mmCIF file of C-alpha atoms and ligand atoms in Angstrom:
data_model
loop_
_atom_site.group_PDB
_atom_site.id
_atom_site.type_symbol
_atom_site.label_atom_id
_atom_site.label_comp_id
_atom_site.label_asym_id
_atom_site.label_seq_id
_atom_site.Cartn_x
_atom_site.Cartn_y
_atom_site.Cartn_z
ATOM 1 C CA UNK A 1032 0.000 0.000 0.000
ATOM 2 C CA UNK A 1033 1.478 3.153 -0.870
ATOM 3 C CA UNK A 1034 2.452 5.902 1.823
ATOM 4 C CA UNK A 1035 -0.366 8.446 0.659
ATOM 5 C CA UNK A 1036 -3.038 5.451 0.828
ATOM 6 C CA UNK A 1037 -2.489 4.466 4.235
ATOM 7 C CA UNK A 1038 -2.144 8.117 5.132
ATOM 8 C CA UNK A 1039 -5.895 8.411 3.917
ATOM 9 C CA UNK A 1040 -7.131 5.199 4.857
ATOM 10 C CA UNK A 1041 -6.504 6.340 8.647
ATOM 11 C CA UNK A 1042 -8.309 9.500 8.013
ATOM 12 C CA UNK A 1043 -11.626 7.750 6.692
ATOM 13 C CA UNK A 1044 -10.998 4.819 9.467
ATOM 14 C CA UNK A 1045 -13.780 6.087 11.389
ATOM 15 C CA UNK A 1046 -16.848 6.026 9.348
ATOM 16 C CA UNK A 1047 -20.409 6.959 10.773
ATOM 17 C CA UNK A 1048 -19.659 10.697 11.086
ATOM 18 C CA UNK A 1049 -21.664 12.699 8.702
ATOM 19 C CA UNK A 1050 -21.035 13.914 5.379
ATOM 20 C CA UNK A 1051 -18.375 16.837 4.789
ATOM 21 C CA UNK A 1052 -20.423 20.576 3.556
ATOM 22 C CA UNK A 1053 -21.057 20.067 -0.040
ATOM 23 C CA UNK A 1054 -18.300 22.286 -2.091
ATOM 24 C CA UNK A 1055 -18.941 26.037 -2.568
ATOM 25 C CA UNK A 1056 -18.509 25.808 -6.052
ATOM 26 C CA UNK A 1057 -21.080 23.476 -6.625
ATOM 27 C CA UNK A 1058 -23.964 25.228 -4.233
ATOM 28 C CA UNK A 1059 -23.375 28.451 -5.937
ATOM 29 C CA UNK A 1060 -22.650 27.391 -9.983
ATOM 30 C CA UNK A 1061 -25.986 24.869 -9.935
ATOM 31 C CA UNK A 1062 -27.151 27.106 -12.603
ATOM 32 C CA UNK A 1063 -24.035 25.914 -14.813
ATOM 33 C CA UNK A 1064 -24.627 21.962 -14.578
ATOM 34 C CA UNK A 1065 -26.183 20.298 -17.539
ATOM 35 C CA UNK A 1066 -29.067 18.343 -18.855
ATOM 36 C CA UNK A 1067 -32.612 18.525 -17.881
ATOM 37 C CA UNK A 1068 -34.078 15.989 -15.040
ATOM 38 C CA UNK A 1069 -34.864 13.449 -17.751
ATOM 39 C CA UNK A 1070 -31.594 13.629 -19.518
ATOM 40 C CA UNK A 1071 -29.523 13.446 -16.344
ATOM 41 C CA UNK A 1072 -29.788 9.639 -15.541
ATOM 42 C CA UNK A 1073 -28.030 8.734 -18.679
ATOM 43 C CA UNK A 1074 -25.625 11.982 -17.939
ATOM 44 C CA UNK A 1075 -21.957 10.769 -16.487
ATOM 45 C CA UNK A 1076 -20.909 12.697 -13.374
ATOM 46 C CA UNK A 1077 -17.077 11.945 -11.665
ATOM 47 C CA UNK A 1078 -16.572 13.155 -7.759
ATOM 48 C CA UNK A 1079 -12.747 12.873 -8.655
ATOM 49 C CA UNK A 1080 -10.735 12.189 -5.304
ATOM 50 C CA UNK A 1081 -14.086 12.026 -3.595
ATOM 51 C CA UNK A 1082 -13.164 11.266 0.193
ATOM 52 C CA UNK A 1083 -16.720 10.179 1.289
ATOM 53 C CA UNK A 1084 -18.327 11.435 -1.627
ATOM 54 C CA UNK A 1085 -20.489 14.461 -0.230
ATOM 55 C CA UNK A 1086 -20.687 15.992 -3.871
ATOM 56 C CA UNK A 1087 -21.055 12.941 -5.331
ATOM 57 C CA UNK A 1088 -23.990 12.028 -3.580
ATOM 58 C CA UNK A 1089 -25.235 16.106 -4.153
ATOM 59 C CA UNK A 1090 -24.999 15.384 -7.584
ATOM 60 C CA UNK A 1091 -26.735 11.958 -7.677
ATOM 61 C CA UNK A 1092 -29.704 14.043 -5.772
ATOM 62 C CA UNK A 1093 -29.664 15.787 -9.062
ATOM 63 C CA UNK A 1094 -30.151 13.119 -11.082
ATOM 64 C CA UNK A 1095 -26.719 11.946 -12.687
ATOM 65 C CA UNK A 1096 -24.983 8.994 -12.926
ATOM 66 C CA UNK A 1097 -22.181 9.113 -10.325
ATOM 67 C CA UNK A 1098 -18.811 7.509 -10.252
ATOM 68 C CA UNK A 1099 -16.935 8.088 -6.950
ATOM 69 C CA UNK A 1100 -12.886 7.866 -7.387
ATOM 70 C CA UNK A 1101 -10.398 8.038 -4.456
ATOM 71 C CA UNK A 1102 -6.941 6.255 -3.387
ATOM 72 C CA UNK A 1103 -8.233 4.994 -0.320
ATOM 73 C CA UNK A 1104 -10.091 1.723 0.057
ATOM 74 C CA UNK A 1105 -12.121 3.084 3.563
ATOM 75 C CA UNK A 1106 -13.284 6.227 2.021
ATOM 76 C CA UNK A 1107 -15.039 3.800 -0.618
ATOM 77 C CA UNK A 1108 -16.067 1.465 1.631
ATOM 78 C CA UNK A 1109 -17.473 4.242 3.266
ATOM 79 C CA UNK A 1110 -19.922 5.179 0.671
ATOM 80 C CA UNK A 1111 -20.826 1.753 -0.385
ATOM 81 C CA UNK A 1112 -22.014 0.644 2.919
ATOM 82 C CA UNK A 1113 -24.126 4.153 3.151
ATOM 83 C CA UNK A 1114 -27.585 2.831 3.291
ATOM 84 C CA UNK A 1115 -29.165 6.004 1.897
ATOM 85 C CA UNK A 1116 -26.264 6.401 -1.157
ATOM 86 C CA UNK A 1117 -27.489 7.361 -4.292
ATOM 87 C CA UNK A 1118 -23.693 7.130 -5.904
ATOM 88 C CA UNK A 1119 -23.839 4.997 -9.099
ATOM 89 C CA UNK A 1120 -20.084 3.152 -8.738
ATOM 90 C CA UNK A 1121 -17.474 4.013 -6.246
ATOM 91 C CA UNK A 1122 -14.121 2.901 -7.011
ATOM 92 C CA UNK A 1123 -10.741 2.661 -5.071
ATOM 93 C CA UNK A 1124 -8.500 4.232 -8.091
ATOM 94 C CA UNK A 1125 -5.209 5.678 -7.897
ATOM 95 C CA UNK A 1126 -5.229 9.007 -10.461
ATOM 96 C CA UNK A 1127 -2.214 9.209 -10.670
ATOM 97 C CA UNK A 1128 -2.111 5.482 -12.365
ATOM 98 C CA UNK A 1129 -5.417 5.245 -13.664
ATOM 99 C CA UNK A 1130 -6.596 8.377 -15.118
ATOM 100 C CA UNK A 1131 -9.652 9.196 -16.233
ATOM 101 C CA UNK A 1132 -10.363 8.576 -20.141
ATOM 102 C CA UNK A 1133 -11.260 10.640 -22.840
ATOM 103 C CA UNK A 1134 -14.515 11.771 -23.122
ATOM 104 C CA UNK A 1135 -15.983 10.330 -20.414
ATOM 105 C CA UNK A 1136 -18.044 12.394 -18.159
ATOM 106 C CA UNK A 1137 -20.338 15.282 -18.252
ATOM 107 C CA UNK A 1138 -19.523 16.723 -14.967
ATOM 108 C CA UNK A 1139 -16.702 16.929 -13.193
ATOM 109 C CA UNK A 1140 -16.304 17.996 -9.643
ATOM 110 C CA UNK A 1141 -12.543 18.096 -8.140
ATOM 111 C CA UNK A 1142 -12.379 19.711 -4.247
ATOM 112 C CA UNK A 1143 -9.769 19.709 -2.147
ATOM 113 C CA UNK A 1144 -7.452 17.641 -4.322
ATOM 114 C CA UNK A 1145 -4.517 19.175 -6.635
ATOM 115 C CA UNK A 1146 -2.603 17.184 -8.982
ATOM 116 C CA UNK A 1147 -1.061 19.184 -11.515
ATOM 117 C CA UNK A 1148 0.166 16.450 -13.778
ATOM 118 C CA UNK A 1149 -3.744 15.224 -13.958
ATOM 119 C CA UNK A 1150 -5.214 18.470 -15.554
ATOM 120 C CA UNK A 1151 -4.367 18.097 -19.354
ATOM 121 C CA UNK A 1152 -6.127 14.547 -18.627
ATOM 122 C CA UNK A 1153 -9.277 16.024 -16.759
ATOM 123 C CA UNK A 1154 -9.548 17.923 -19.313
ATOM 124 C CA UNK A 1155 -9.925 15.237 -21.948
ATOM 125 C CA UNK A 1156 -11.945 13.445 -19.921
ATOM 126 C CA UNK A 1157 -14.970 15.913 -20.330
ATOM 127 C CA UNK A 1158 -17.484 15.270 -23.277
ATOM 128 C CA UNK A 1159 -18.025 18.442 -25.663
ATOM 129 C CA UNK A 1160 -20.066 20.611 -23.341
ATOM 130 C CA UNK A 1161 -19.228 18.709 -20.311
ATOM 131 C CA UNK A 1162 -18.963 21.091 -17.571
ATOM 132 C CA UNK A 1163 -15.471 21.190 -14.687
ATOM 133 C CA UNK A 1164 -15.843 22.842 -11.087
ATOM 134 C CA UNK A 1165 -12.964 23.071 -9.347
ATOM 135 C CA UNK A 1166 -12.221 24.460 -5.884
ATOM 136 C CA UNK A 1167 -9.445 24.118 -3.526
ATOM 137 C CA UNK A 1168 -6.791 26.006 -1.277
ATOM 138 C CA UNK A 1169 -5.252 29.055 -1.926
ATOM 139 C CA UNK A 1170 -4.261 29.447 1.420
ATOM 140 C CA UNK A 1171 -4.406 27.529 4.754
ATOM 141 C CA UNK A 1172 -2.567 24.603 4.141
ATOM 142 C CA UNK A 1173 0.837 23.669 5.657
ATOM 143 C CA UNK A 1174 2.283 22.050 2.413
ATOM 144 C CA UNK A 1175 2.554 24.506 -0.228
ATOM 145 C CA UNK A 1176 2.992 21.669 -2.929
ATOM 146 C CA UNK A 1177 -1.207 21.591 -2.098
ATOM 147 C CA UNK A 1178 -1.575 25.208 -3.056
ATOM 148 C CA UNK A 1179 -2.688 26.793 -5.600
ATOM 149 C CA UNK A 1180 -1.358 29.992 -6.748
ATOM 150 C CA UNK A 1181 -2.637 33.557 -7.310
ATOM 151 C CA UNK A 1182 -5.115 32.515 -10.791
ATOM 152 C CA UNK A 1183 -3.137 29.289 -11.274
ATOM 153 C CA UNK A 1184 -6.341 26.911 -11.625
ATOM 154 C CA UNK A 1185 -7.105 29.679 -14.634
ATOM 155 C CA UNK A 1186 -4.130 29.151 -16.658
ATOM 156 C CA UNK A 1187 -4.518 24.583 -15.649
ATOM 157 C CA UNK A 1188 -7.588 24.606 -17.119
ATOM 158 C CA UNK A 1189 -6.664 27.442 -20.033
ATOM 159 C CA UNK A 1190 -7.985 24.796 -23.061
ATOM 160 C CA UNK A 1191 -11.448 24.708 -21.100
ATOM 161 C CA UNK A 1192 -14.006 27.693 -21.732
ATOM 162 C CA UNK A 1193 -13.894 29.648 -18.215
ATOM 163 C CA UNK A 1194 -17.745 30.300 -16.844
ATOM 164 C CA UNK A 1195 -16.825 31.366 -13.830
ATOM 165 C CA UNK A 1196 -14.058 31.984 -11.589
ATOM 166 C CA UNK A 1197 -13.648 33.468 -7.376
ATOM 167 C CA UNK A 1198 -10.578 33.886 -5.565
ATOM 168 C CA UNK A 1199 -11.547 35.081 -2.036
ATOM 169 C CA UNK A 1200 -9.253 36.518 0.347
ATOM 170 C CA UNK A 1201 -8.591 34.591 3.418
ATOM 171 C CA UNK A 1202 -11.365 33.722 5.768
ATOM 172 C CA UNK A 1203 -10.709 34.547 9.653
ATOM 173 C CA UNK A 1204 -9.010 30.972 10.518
ATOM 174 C CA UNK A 1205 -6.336 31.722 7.203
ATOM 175 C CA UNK A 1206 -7.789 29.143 4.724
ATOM 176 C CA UNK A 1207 -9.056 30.194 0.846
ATOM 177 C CA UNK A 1208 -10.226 28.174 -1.832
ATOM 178 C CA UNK A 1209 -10.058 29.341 -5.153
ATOM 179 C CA UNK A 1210 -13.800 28.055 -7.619
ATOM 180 C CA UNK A 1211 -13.881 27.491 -10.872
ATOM 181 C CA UNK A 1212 -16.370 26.085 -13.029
ATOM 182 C CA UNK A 1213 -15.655 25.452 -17.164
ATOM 183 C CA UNK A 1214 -17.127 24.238 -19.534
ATOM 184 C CA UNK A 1215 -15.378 21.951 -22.574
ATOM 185 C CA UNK A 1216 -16.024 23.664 -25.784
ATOM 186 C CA UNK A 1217 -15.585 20.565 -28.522
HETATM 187 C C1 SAM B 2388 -8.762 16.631 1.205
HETATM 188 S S1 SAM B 2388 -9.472 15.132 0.661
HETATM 189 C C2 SAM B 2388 -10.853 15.744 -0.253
HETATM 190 C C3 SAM B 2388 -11.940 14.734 -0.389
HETATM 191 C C4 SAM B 2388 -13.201 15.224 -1.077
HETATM 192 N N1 SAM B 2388 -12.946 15.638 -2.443
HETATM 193 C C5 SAM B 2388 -13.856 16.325 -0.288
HETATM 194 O O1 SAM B 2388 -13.800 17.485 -0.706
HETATM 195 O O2 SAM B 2388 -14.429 16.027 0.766
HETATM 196 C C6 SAM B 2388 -8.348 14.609 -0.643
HETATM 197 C C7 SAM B 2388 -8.696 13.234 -1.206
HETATM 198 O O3 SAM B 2388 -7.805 12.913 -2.272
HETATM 199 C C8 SAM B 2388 -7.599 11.506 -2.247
HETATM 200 N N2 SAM B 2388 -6.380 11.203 -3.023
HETATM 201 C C9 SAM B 2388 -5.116 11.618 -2.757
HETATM 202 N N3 SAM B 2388 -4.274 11.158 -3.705
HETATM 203 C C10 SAM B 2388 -5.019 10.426 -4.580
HETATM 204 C C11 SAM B 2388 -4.727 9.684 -5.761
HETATM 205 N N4 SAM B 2388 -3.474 9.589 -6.254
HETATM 206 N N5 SAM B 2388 -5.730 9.061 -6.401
HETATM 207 C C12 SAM B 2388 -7.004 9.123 -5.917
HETATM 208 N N6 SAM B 2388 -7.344 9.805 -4.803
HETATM 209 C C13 SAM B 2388 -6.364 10.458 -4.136
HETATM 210 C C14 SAM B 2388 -7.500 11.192 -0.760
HETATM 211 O O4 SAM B 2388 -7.712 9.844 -0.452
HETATM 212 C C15 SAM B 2388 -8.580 12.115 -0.187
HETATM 213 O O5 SAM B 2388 -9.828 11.464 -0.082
#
């Protein structure tokens, strides 16, 4: 098992605890995501790096079919012994190995989770019109590695049509996460 699995397997040991706040950029860009309730069930939606899948399971509520993705076998376990989950497939999956593929989802929702070398291939893993939202740290976290710099998710996601884009200033406890939600043009 590799160091950054175990490190998140102890972190979703303890599963019972409710679900994480759904992401910002998600509550406030609903207008952006696709489809209308009938088209939605056969509409492909990825929580990428989904911990215990609070967005994933937001976005099942709205009617897609979810895949859940993350590194750690307990954070998956978690959601698939959820009684009330609507998420379609969760899957342990290492990113960094297994990618997602080409034109393969409608929706994408990343939070909390950077992995530079993974954006040209989130990217391509939207469907013409398939719609990104993106938010993590600008601030607040002790590894910097984990940060994103001043406009930086603007100029990862450059080949994506930009819908919208906020870079608050800190909150009162230091922490900032930068939103941004895209759309894929062809
Ligand atoms: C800060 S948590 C965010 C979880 C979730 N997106 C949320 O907002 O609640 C980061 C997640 O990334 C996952 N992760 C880290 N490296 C990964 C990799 N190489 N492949 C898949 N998941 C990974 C971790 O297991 C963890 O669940």
């Amino acid at each position: 098992m590799s160091e950054i699995s175990s490190k998140w397997n102890e972190r979703y040991a303890n599963s019972g605890h409710p679900l994480p706040a759904v992401a910002d950029v998600l509550l406030k860009g609903e207008h952006w995501l696709p489809g209308t309730a009938s088209e939605r069930p056969s509409m492909a939606a990825l929580d990428l790096a989904c911990g215990r899948a609070a967005n994933g399971e937001w976005l099942a509520q709205r009617g897609f079919h979810v895949s859940a993705w993350d590194i750690s076998k307990n954070a998956i376990a978690d959601i698939q012994q959820r009684p009330a989950s609507r998420v379609a497939v969760a899957q342990v999956r290492d990113l960094e190995k297994q990618p997602p593929l080409p034109h393969s989802f409608d929706v994408i929702i990343v939070c909390r989770f950077l992995d530079r070398t993974l954006c040209q291939a989130i990217c391509e893993a939207l469907k013409p019109g398939g719609i990104l939202f993106y938010q993590t740290f600008t601030h607040g976290l002790s590894n910097p590695d984990f940060l994103l710099r001043s406009n930086e998710l603007l100029s990862l996601f450059a080949s994506l049509s930009i819908l919208e884009y906020h870079e608050p200033e800190p909150d009162e406890s230091g922490k900032a996460e930068a939103r941004l939600i895209a759309r894929r043009q062809d």
